[in-house]
CSV table of C-alpha atoms in Angstrom, one decimal:
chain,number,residue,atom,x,y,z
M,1318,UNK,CA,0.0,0.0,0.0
M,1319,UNK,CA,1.7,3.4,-0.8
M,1320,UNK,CA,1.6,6.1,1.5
M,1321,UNK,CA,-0.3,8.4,0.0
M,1322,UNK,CA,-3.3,6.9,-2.4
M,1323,UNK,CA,-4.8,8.9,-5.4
M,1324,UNK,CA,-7.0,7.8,-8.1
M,1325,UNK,CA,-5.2,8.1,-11.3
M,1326,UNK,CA,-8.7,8.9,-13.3
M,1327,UNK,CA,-9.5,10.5,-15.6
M,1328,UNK,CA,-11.8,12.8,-14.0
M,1329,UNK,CA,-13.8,15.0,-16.3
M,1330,UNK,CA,-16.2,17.4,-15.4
M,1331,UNK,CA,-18.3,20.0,-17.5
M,1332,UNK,CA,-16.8,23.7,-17.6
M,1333,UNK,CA,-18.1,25.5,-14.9
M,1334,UNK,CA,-19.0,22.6,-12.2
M,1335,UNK,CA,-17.1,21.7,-9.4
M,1336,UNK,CA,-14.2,18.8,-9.7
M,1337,UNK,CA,-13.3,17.1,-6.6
M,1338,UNK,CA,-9.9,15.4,-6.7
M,1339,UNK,CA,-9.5,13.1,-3.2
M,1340,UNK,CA,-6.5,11.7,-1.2
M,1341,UNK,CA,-5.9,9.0,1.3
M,1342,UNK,CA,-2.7,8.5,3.6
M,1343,UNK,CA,-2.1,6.0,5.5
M,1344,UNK,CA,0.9,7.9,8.3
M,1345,UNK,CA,-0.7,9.2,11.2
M,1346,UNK,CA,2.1,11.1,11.4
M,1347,UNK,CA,2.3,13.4,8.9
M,1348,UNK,CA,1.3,17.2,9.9
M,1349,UNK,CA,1.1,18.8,6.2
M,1350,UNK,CA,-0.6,18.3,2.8
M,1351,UNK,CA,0.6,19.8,-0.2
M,1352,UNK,CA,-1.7,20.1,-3.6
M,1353,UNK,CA,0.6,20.3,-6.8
M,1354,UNK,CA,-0.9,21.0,-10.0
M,1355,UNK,CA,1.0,19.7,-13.1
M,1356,UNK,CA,0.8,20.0,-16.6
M,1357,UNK,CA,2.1,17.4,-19.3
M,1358,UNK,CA,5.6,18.1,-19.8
M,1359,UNK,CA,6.0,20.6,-17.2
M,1360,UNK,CA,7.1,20.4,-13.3
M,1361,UNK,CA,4.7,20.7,-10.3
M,1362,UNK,CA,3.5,23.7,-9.9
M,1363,UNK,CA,2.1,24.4,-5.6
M,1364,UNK,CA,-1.7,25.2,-5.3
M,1365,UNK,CA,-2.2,25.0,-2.1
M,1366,UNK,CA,-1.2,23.7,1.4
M,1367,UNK,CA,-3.1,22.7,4.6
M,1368,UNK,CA,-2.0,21.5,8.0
M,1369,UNK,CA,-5.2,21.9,10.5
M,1370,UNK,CA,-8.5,19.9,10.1
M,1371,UNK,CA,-11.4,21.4,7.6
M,1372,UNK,CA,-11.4,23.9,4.9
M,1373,UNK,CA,-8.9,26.1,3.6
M,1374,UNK,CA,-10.0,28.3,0.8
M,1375,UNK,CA,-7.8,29.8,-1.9
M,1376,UNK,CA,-9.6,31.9,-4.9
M,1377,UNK,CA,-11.5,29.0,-6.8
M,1378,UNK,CA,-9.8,25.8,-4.3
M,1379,UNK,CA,-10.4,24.6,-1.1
M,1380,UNK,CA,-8.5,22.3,0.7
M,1381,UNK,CA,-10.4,20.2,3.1
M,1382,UNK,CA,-8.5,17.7,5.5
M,1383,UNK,CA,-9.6,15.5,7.7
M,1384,UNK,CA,-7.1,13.7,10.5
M,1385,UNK,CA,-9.3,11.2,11.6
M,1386,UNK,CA,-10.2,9.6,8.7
M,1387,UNK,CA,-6.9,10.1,6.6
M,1388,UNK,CA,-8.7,11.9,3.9
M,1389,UNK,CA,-7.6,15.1,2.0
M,1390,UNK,CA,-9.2,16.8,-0.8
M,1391,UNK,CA,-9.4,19.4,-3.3
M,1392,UNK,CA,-12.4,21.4,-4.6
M,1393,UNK,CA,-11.6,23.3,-7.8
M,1394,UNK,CA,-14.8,25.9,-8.4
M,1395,UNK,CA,-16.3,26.9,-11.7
M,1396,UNK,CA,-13.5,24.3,-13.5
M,1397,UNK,CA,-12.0,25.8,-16.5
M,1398,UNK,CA,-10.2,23.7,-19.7
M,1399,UNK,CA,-7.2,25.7,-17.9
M,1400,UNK,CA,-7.5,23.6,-15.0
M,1401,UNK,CA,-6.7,19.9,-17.1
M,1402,UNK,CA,-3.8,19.0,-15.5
M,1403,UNK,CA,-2.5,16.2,-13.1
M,1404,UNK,CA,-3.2,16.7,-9.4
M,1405,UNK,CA,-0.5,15.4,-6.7
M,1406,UNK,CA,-1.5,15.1,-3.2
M,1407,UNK,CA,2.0,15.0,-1.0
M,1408,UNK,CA,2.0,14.4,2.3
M,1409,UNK,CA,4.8,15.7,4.9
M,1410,UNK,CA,5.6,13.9,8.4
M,1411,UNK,CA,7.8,16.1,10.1
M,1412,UNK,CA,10.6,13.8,11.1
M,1413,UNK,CA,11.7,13.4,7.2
M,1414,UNK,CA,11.7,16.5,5.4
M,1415,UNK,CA,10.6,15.1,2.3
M,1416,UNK,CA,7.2,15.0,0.6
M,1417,UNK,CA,5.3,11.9,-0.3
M,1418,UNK,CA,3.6,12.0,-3.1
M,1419,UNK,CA,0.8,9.8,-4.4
M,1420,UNK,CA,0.3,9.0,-8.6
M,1421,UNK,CA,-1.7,12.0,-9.0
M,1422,UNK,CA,-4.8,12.4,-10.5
M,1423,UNK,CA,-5.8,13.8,-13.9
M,1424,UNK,CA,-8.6,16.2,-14.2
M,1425,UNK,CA,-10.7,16.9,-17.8
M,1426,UNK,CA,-12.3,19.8,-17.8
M,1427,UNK,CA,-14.5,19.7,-21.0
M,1428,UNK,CA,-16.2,22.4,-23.0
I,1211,UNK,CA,12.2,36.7,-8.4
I,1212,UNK,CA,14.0,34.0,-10.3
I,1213,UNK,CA,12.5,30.4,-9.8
I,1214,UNK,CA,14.4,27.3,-9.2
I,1215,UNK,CA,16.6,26.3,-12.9
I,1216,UNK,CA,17.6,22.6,-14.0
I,1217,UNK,CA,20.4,22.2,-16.5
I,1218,UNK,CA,20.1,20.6,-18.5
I,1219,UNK,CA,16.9,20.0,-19.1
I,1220,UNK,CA,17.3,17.3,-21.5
I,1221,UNK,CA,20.0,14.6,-21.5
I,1222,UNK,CA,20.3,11.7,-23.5
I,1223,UNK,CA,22.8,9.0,-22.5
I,1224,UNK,CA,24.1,5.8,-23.6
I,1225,UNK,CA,24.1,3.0,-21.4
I,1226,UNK,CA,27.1,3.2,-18.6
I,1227,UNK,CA,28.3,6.6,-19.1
I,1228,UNK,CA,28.2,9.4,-16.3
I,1229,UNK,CA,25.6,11.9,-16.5
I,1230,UNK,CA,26.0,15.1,-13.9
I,1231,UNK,CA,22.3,17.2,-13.5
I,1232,UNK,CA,22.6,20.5,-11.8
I,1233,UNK,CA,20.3,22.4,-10.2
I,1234,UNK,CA,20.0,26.3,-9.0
I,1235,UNK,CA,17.7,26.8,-6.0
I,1236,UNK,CA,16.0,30.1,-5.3
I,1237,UNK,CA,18.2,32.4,-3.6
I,1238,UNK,CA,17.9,32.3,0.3
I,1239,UNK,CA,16.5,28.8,0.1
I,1240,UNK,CA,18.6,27.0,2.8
I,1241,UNK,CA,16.8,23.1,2.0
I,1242,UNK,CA,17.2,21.5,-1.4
I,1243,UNK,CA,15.8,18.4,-2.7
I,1244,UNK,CA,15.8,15.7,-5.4
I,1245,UNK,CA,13.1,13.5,-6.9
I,1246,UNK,CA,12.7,11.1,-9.4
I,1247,UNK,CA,9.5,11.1,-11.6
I,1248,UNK,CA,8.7,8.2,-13.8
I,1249,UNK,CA,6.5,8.4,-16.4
I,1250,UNK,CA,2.7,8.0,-15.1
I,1251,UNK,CA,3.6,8.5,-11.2
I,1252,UNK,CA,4.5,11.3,-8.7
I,1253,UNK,CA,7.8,12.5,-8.0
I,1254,UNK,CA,9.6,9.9,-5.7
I,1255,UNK,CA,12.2,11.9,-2.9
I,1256,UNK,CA,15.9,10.8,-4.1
I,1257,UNK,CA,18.4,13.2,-1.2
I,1258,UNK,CA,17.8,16.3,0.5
I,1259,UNK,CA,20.2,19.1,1.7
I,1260,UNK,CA,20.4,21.7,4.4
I,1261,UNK,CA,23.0,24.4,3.1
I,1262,UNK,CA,25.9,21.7,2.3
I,1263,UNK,CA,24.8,19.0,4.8
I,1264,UNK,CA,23.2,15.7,3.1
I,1265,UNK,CA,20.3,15.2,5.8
I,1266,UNK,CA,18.9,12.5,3.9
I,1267,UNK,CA,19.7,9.6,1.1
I,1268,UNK,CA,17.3,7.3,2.1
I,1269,UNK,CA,15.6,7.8,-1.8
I,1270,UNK,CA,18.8,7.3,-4.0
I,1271,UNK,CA,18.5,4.0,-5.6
I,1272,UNK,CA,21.4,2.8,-5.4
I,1273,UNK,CA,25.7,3.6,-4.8
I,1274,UNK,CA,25.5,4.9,-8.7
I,1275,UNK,CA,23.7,8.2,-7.5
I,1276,UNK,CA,25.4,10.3,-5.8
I,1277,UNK,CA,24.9,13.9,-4.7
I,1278,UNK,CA,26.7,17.2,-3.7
I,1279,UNK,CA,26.0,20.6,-3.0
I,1280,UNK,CA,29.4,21.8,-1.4
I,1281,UNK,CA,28.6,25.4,-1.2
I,1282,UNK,CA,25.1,25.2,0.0
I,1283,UNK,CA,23.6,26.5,-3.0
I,1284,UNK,CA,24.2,24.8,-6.6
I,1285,UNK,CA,23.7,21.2,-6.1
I,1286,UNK,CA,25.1,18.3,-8.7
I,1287,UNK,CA,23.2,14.9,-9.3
I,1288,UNK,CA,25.9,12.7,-10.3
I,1289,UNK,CA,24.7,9.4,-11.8
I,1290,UNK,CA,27.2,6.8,-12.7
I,1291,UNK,CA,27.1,3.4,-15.4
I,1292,UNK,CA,23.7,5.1,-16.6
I,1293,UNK,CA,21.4,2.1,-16.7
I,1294,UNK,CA,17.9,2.3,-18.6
I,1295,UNK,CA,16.2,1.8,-15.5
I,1296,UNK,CA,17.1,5.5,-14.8
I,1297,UNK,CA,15.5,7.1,-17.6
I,1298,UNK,CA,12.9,9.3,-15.8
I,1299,UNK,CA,12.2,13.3,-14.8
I,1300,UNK,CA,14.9,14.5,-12.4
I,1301,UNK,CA,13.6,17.0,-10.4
I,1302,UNK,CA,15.1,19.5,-8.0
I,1303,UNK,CA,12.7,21.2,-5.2
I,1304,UNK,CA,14.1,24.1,-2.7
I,1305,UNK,CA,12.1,25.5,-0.1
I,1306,UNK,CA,12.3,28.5,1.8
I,1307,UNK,CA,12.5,28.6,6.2
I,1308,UNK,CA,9.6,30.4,6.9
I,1309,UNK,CA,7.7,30.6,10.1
I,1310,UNK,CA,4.1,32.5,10.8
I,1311,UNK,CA,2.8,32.5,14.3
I,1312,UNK,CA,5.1,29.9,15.5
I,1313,UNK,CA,4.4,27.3,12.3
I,1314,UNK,CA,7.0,27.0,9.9
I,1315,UNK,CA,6.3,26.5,6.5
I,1316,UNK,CA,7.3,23.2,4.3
I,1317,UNK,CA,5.9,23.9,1.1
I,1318,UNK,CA,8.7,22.7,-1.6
I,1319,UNK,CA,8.9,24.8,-5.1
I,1320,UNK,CA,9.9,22.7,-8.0
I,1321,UNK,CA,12.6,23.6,-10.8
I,1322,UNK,CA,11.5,22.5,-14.6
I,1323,UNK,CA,13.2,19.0,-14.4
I,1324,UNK,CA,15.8,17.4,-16.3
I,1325,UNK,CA,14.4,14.6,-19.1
I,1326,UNK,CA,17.0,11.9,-18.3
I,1327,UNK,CA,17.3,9.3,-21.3
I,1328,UNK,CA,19.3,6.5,-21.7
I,1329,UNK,CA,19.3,4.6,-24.8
């Protein structure tokens, strides 16, 4: 089981509606969660970050996160055909500095 | 400001050369950081640096990878007897030591990669 789980999709949602792009993790430990949005061909790009439980909101995303059930999420608002990209969750423990990343999951946004 | 910069950012290699992959973090960021990204999946941590210290080389795959960063800024990737196993998206991460009412930041900010082929 890795770490952090994502499904790989793809998800595609109408312009204008709301995608939802989920995470599991499976260490307790980890204190951070780290949204990176990635186009083909290009490096991950940082969306947004959340440590405490429930809902952070940036412009069109919110980050929810919930501790007790291992669950992370991302709501993108009024999707675009800008937003089609790949979605990584990462998660961050604290006592190793790196990121764990899960496969990512790829978002359609259609016309 | 200026972002973090890969050179270069393609390579193609034949099977058991040497291949060096540098990588420029943004300036001030003390903690730099190597993954590995295979086609299809997320980047997998390789090493990670505080100014020159090597904290961590838990990820490198095996005692062909090595990594420097003796001046605590530019960091090498150094992979030896290139095998085609290692054809994948090296990417170097730096992030900055922030803190905001006693919570310090982790978030990582990615370079543009270097396409690693060996043929």
């Amino acid at each position: 089981q890795k770490e952090v789980e994502q499904n790989s999709g793809p998800l595609s949602v109408p312009e204008g509606a709301i995608a939802s792009l989920n995470c599991t993790y499976s260490d307790r430990g980890s204190q951070s969660f780290f949204w990176y949005r990635q186009y083909s061909g290009k490096s991950p790009e940082l969306i947004m970050f959340i440590y405490s439980n429930g809902d952070k909101e940036d412009g069109r995303f919110t980050a929810q996160l919930n501790k007790a059930s291992q669950y992370v999420s991302l709501l993108i608002r009024d999707s675009q055909p800008s937003d089609s990209a790949t979605y990584l969750c990462a998660g961050f423990t604290g006592t190793a500095s790196k990121l764990t990343f899960g496969t990512g999951t790829r978002l359609q946004v259609t016309l | 400001g200026a972002g973090v910069s890969q050179s270069p950012r393609y390579k193609v290699a034949k099977r058991g050369q040497d291949v060096a992959l540098r990588c420029d973090p943004i300036s001030g960021h003390v903690s730099l950081f190597w993954y590995q990204q295979a086609l299809g999946q997320g980047p997998e941590f390789l090493t990670y640096f505080q100014n020159e210290a090597q904290l961590d080389k838990s990820g490198l795959p095996s005692d062909r990878f090595f990594a420097e960063r003796p001046e605590g800024s530019v960091s090498t990737l150094k992979i030896q007897r290139t095998q085609q196993e290692d054809s994948a998206v090296y990417l170097c991460a730096s992030r900055p030591t922030r803190t905001s009412g006693g919570k310090s930041s982790y978030e990582q900010y990615f370079g543009p990669g270097t396409r690693l082929t060996v043929t």
